[in-house]
């Protein structure tokens, strides 16, 4: 399965590995009603394309993105 996934991802690897931002704040992504990760996604949508409203279906069932202890930052990849 790993080989199948790696083969499918290979053409997009450079783009998927690109760091799009670095945060020093933990992005907790398992709250039920609202969370910082959803807010970041919807804020980015609003800033980029300026719609009347931006919605996110949520990152409810993932581990939190916590900054690295040594650097104090967490990398967010596209």
N, CA, C and O atoms as CSV, one atom per row, in Angstrom:
chain,resi,resn,atom,element,x,y,z
A,1,UNK,N,N,0.824,-1.167,0.000
A,1,UNK,CA,C,0.000,0.000,0.000
A,1,UNK,C,C,0.887,1.256,0.000
A,1,UNK,O,O,0.597,2.232,-0.692
A,2,UNK,N,N,1.960,1.213,0.781
A,2,UNK,CA,C,2.868,2.360,0.818
A,2,UNK,C,C,3.425,2.661,-0.567
A,2,UNK,O,O,3.520,3.824,-0.959
A,3,UNK,N,N,3.791,1.632,-1.303
A,3,UNK,CA,C,4.314,1.827,-2.660
A,3,UNK,C,C,3.265,2.447,-3.582
A,3,UNK,O,O,3.584,3.323,-4.386
A,4,UNK,N,N,2.030,2.000,-3.469
A,4,UNK,CA,C,0.943,2.546,-4.293
A,4,UNK,C,C,0.748,4.031,-3.986
A,4,UNK,O,O,0.616,4.851,-4.895
A,5,UNK,N,N,0.731,4.363,-2.705
A,5,UNK,CA,C,0.543,5.769,-2.297
A,5,UNK,C,C,1.725,6.612,-2.760
A,5,UNK,O,O,1.540,7.697,-3.313
A,6,UNK,N,N,2.937,6.115,-2.534
A,6,UNK,CA,C,4.124,6.873,-2.951
A,6,UNK,C,C,4.141,7.119,-4.451
A,6,UNK,O,O,4.519,8.201,-4.900
A,7,UNK,N,N,3.736,6.129,-5.224
A,7,UNK,CA,C,3.691,6.276,-6.685
A,7,UNK,C,C,2.653,7.329,-7.089
A,7,UNK,O,O,2.892,8.133,-7.990
A,8,UNK,N,N,1.508,7.315,-6.419
A,8,UNK,CA,C,0.451,8.287,-6.736
A,8,UNK,C,C,0.858,9.706,-6.347
A,8,UNK,O,O,0.484,10.663,-7.026
A,9,UNK,N,N,1.617,9.852,-5.263
A,9,UNK,CA,C,2.000,11.169,-4.751
A,9,UNK,C,C,3.216,11.733,-5.483
A,9,UNK,O,O,3.393,12.950,-5.538
A,10,UNK,N,N,4.050,10.866,-6.042
A,10,UNK,CA,C,5.331,11.274,-6.625
A,10,UNK,C,C,5.238,12.488,-7.565
A,10,UNK,O,O,6.053,13.402,-7.429
A,11,UNK,N,N,4.297,12.541,-8.499
A,11,UNK,CA,C,4.239,13.703,-9.397
A,11,UNK,C,C,3.954,15.029,-8.673
A,11,UNK,O,O,4.233,16.104,-9.205
A,12,UNK,N,N,3.407,14.945,-7.479
A,12,UNK,CA,C,3.011,16.153,-6.739
A,12,UNK,C,C,3.888,16.400,-5.518
A,12,UNK,O,O,3.635,17.334,-4.757
A,13,UNK,N,N,4.926,15.568,-5.317
A,13,UNK,CA,C,5.727,15.595,-4.099
A,13,UNK,C,C,6.322,16.972,-3.812
A,13,UNK,O,O,6.251,17.449,-2.680
A,14,UNK,N,N,6.896,17.605,-4.806
A,14,UNK,CA,C,7.512,18.924,-4.590
A,14,UNK,C,C,6.475,19.934,-4.104
A,14,UNK,O,O,6.738,20.707,-3.183
A,15,UNK,N,N,5.310,19.925,-4.718
A,15,UNK,CA,C,4.267,20.855,-4.315
A,15,UNK,C,C,3.720,20.519,-2.929
A,15,UNK,O,O,3.468,21.420,-2.128
A,16,UNK,N,N,3.535,19.233,-2.641
A,16,UNK,CA,C,3.002,18.824,-1.346
A,16,UNK,C,C,3.985,19.067,-0.202
A,16,UNK,O,O,3.567,19.266,0.939
A,17,UNK,N,N,5.273,19.055,-0.492
A,17,UNK,CA,C,6.285,19.271,0.539
A,17,UNK,C,C,6.611,20.746,0.763
A,17,UNK,O,O,7.397,21.085,1.648
A,18,UNK,N,N,6.009,21.618,-0.038
A,18,UNK,CA,C,6.281,23.049,0.097
A,18,UNK,C,C,5.675,23.569,1.403
A,18,UNK,O,O,4.497,23.346,1.684
A,19,UNK,N,N,6.488,24.258,2.190
A,19,UNK,CA,C,6.012,24.856,3.435
A,19,UNK,C,C,5.273,26.143,3.081
A,19,UNK,O,O,5.825,27.016,2.412
A,20,UNK,N,N,4.028,26.258,3.529
A,20,UNK,CA,C,3.247,27.448,3.206
A,20,UNK,C,C,3.195,28.445,4.353
A,20,UNK,O,O,2.866,29.611,4.139
A,21,UNK,N,N,3.512,28.009,5.564
A,21,UNK,CA,C,3.617,28.947,6.675
A,21,UNK,C,C,4.255,28.246,7.863
A,21,UNK,O,O,4.340,27.019,7.911
A,22,UNK,N,N,4.695,29.039,8.806
A,22,UNK,CA,C,5.276,28.530,10.044
A,22,UNK,C,C,4.558,29.215,11.190
A,22,UNK,O,O,4.362,30.430,11.162
A,23,UNK,N,N,4.167,28.454,12.192
A,23,UNK,CA,C,3.450,29.019,13.322
A,23,UNK,C,C,4.202,28.751,14.618
A,23,UNK,O,O,4.890,27.739,14.752
A,24,UNK,N,N,4.066,29.659,15.558
A,24,UNK,CA,C,4.626,29.457,16.897
A,24,UNK,C,C,3.515,29.145,17.891
A,24,UNK,O,O,3.772,28.968,19.082
A,25,UNK,N,N,2.300,29.079,17.407
A,25,UNK,CA,C,1.127,28.827,18.243
A,25,UNK,C,C,0.600,27.426,17.937
A,25,UNK,O,O,0.437,27.081,16.766
A,26,UNK,N,N,0.331,26.616,18.952
A,26,UNK,CA,C,-0.249,25.303,18.669
A,26,UNK,C,C,-1.587,25.446,17.934
A,26,UNK,O,O,-2.451,26.215,18.355
A,27,UNK,N,N,-1.750,24.713,16.851
A,27,UNK,CA,C,-3.010,24.728,16.112
A,27,UNK,C,C,-3.796,23.493,16.522
A,27,UNK,O,O,-3.694,22.436,15.899
A,28,UNK,N,N,-4.573,23.644,17.568
A,28,UNK,CA,C,-5.356,22.531,18.082
A,28,UNK,C,C,-6.460,22.239,17.075
A,28,UNK,O,O,-7.230,23.129,16.712
A,29,UNK,N,N,-6.534,21.000,16.631
A,29,UNK,CA,C,-7.445,20.687,15.532
A,29,UNK,C,C,-8.448,19.608,15.896
A,29,UNK,O,O,-8.829,18.797,15.051
A,30,UNK,N,N,-8.877,19.597,17.150
A,30,UNK,CA,C,-9.867,18.596,17.514
A,30,UNK,C,C,-10.999,19.135,18.374
A,30,UNK,O,O,-11.679,18.361,19.048
A,31,UNK,N,N,-11.211,20.423,18.366
A,31,UNK,CA,C,-12.367,20.983,19.066
A,31,UNK,C,C,-13.636,20.632,18.292
A,31,UNK,O,O,-13.578,20.347,17.096
A,32,UNK,N,N,-14.763,20.652,18.961
A,32,UNK,CA,C,-16.010,20.255,18.317
A,32,UNK,C,C,-16.636,21.393,17.503
A,32,UNK,O,O,-17.029,21.176,16.356
A,33,UNK,N,N,-16.736,22.585,18.065
A,33,UNK,CA,C,-17.454,23.659,17.392
A,33,UNK,C,C,-16.561,24.604,16.591
A,33,UNK,O,O,-16.934,25.032,15.499
A,34,UNK,N,N,-15.411,24.925,17.114
A,34,UNK,CA,C,-14.524,25.872,16.446
A,34,UNK,C,C,-13.112,25.547,16.876
A,34,UNK,O,O,-12.891,25.101,18.002
A,35,UNK,N,N,-12.149,25.766,15.986
A,35,UNK,CA,C,-10.768,25.524,16.376
A,35,UNK,C,C,-9.831,26.402,15.569
A,35,UNK,O,O,-10.204,26.884,14.500
A,36,UNK,N,N,-8.621,26.616,16.062
A,36,UNK,CA,C,-7.671,27.494,15.385
A,36,UNK,C,C,-7.331,27.047,13.969
A,36,UNK,O,O,-7.115,27.892,13.100
A,37,UNK,N,N,-7.277,25.738,13.713
A,37,UNK,CA,C,-6.943,25.265,12.372
A,37,UNK,C,C,-8.048,25.637,11.386
A,37,UNK,O,O,-7.757,26.104,10.285
A,38,UNK,N,N,-9.306,25.438,11.763
A,38,UNK,CA,C,-10.409,25.859,10.896
A,38,UNK,C,C,-10.365,27.370,10.678
A,38,UNK,O,O,-10.573,27.848,9.563
A,39,UNK,N,N,-10.097,28.108,11.735
A,39,UNK,CA,C,-10.021,29.566,11.603
A,39,UNK,C,C,-8.919,29.970,10.634
A,39,UNK,O,O,-9.107,30.887,9.834
A,40,UNK,N,N,-7.760,29.293,10.695
A,40,UNK,CA,C,-6.677,29.611,9.777
A,40,UNK,C,C,-7.098,29.339,8.328
A,40,UNK,O,O,-6.825,30.142,7.435
A,41,UNK,N,N,-7.760,28.210,8.104
A,41,UNK,CA,C,-8.198,27.860,6.751
A,41,UNK,C,C,-9.210,28.884,6.231
A,41,UNK,O,O,-9.070,29.386,5.116
A,42,UNK,N,N,-10.218,29.188,7.030
A,42,UNK,CA,C,-11.242,30.128,6.556
A,42,UNK,C,C,-10.686,31.543,6.429
A,42,UNK,O,O,-11.064,32.265,5.507
A,43,UNK,N,N,-9.805,31.952,7.324
A,43,UNK,CA,C,-9.173,33.273,7.195
A,43,UNK,C,C,-8.347,33.357,5.916
A,43,UNK,O,O,-8.355,34.383,5.237
A,44,UNK,N,N,-7.635,32.279,5.585
A,44,UNK,CA,C,-6.840,32.261,4.353
A,44,UNK,C,C,-7.735,32.356,3.122
A,44,UNK,O,O,-7.408,33.062,2.168
A,45,UNK,N,N,-8.861,31.647,3.140
A,45,UNK,CA,C,-9.809,31.719,2.021
A,45,UNK,C,C,-10.327,33.148,1.869
A,45,UNK,O,O,-10.390,33.677,0.759
A,46,UNK,N,N,-10.690,33.759,2.972
A,46,UNK,CA,C,-11.211,35.130,2.924
A,46,UNK,C,C,-10.153,36.099,2.392
A,46,UNK,O,O,-10.461,36.957,1.565
A,47,UNK,N,N,-8.917,35.967,2.856
A,47,UNK,CA,C,-7.853,36.870,2.411
A,47,UNK,C,C,-7.516,36.664,0.943
A,47,UNK,O,O,-7.232,37.628,0.233
A,48,UNK,N,N,-7.546,35.410,0.476
A,48,UNK,CA,C,-7.126,35.115,-0.895
A,48,UNK,C,C,-8.183,35.460,-1.932
A,48,UNK,O,O,-7.877,36.118,-2.926
A,49,UNK,N,N,-9.420,35.027,-1.718
A,49,UNK,CA,C,-10.436,35.221,-2.760
A,49,UNK,C,C,-11.581,36.140,-2.350
A,49,UNK,O,O,-12.458,36.424,-3.166
A,50,UNK,N,N,-11.592,36.606,-1.123
A,50,UNK,CA,C,-12.551,37.582,-0.600
A,50,UNK,C,C,-14.026,37.228,-0.856
A,50,UNK,O,O,-14.767,38.038,-1.412
A,51,UNK,N,N,-14.450,36.027,-0.453
A,51,UNK,CA,C,-15.867,35.677,-0.598
A,51,UNK,C,C,-16.686,36.344,0.513
A,51,UNK,O,O,-16.123,36.916,1.447
A,52,UNK,N,N,-17.986,36.269,0.408
A,52,UNK,CA,C,-18.850,36.796,1.469
A,52,UNK,C,C,-18.747,35.948,2.734
A,52,UNK,O,O,-18.891,36.457,3.845
A,53,UNK,N,N,-18.498,34.658,2.559
A,53,UNK,CA,C,-18.397,33.746,3.706
A,53,UNK,C,C,-17.422,32.625,3.338
A,53,UNK,O,O,-17.328,32.231,2.176
A,54,UNK,N,N,-16.707,32.123,4.331
A,54,UNK,CA,C,-15.810,30.988,4.122
A,54,UNK,C,C,-16.128,29.937,5.174
A,54,UNK,O,O,-16.223,30.239,6.364
A,55,UNK,N,N,-16.291,28.703,4.722
A,55,UNK,CA,C,-16.643,27.610,5.624
A,55,UNK,C,C,-15.603,26.504,5.534
A,55,UNK,O,O,-14.967,26.313,4.497
A,56,UNK,N,N,-15.442,25.793,6.616
A,56,UNK,CA,C,-14.545,24.646,6.640
A,56,UNK,C,C,-15.293,23.471,7.257
A,56,UNK,O,O,-15.989,23.624,8.261
A,57,UNK,N,N,-15.144,22.305,6.649
A,57,UNK,CA,C,-15.809,21.137,7.226
A,57,UNK,C,C,-15.026,20.573,8.403
A,57,UNK,O,O,-15.469,19.611,9.030
A,58,UNK,N,N,-13.895,21.141,8.709
A,58,UNK,CA,C,-13.214,20.847,9.960
A,58,UNK,C,C,-12.141,19.794,9.926
A,58,UNK,O,O,-12.122,18.901,9.079
A,59,UNK,N,N,-11.258,19.933,10.868
A,59,UNK,CA,C,-10.172,18.996,11.099
A,59,UNK,C,C,-10.435,18.352,12.446
A,59,UNK,O,O,-9.639,18.522,13.369
A,60,UNK,N,N,-11.503,17.635,12.582
A,60,UNK,CA,C,-11.957,17.159,13.882
A,60,UNK,C,C,-11.222,15.921,14.392
A,60,UNK,O,O,-11.106,15.735,15.604
A,61,UNK,N,N,-10.729,15.077,13.499
A,61,UNK,CA,C,-10.243,13.785,13.939
A,61,UNK,C,C,-8.764,13.583,13.633
A,61,UNK,O,O,-8.350,12.502,13.214
A,62,UNK,N,N,-7.987,14.613,13.843
A,62,UNK,CA,C,-6.553,14.547,13.603
A,62,UNK,C,C,-5.814,14.954,14.869
A,62,UNK,O,O,-6.389,15.616,15.734
A,63,UNK,N,N,-4.550,14.568,14.990
A,63,UNK,CA,C,-3.780,15.020,16.149
A,63,UNK,C,C,-3.467,16.507,16.019
A,63,UNK,O,O,-3.438,17.028,14.904
A,64,UNK,N,N,-3.234,17.196,17.124
A,64,UNK,CA,C,-2.921,18.613,17.051
A,64,UNK,C,C,-1.558,18.858,16.419
A,64,UNK,O,O,-0.657,18.027,16.534
A,65,UNK,N,N,-1.407,19.996,15.755
A,65,UNK,CA,C,-0.131,20.415,15.196
A,65,UNK,C,C,0.544,21.270,16.259
A,65,UNK,O,O,0.173,22.426,16.463
A,66,UNK,N,N,1.523,20.706,16.926
A,66,UNK,CA,C,2.165,21.372,18.054
A,66,UNK,C,C,3.561,21.814,17.634
A,66,UNK,O,O,4.287,21.043,17.005
A,67,UNK,N,N,3.955,23.064,17.977
A,67,UNK,CA,C,5.301,23.528,17.618
A,67,UNK,C,C,6.408,22.628,18.175
A,67,UNK,O,O,6.274,22.051,19.254
A,68,UNK,N,N,7.486,22.522,17.429
A,68,UNK,CA,C,8.665,21.772,17.821
A,68,UNK,C,C,9.260,22.375,19.088
A,68,UNK,O,O,9.383,23.596,19.186
A,69,UNK,N,N,9.628,21.551,20.053
A,69,UNK,CA,C,10.160,22.043,21.334
A,69,UNK,C,C,11.441,22.832,21.126
A,69,UNK,O,O,11.633,23.857,21.779
A,70,UNK,N,N,12.326,22.390,20.236
A,70,UNK,CA,C,13.608,23.053,20.034
A,70,UNK,C,C,13.473,24.383,19.294
A,70,UNK,O,O,14.095,25.374,19.677
A,71,UNK,N,N,12.654,24.406,18.222
A,71,UNK,CA,C,12.561,25.619,17.409
A,71,UNK,C,C,11.408,26.515,17.814
A,71,UNK,O,O,11.429,27.714,17.535
A,72,UNK,N,N,10.406,25.956,18.466
A,72,UNK,CA,C,9.231,26.747,18.847
A,72,UNK,C,C,8.290,27.005,17.694
A,72,UNK,O,O,7.361,27.803,17.821
A,73,UNK,N,N,8.512,26.341,16.564
A,73,UNK,CA,C,7.648,26.547,15.408
A,73,UNK,C,C,7.122,25.214,14.893
A,73,UNK,O,O,7.682,24.154,15.175
A,74,UNK,N,N,6.046,25.289,14.141
A,74,UNK,CA,C,5.496,24.115,13.455
A,74,UNK,C,C,5.340,24.483,11.997
A,74,UNK,O,O,4.855,25.567,11.675
A,75,UNK,N,N,5.745,23.598,11.121
A,75,UNK,CA,C,5.629,23.855,9.684
A,75,UNK,C,C,4.305,23.310,9.183
A,75,UNK,O,O,3.910,22.196,9.526
A,76,UNK,N,N,3.636,24.089,8.382
A,76,UNK,CA,C,2.385,23.666,7.762
A,76,UNK,C,C,2.671,23.503,6.287
A,76,UNK,O,O,3.070,24.449,5.609
A,77,UNK,N,N,2.464,22.289,5.796
A,77,UNK,CA,C,2.717,22.015,4.388
A,77,UNK,C,C,1.410,21.997,3.630
A,77,UNK,O,O,0.361,21.659,4.179
A,78,UNK,N,N,1.480,22.360,2.374
A,78,UNK,CA,C,0.320,22.406,1.518
A,78,UNK,C,C,-0.245,21.031,1.327
A,78,UNK,O,O,-1.242,20.865,0.624
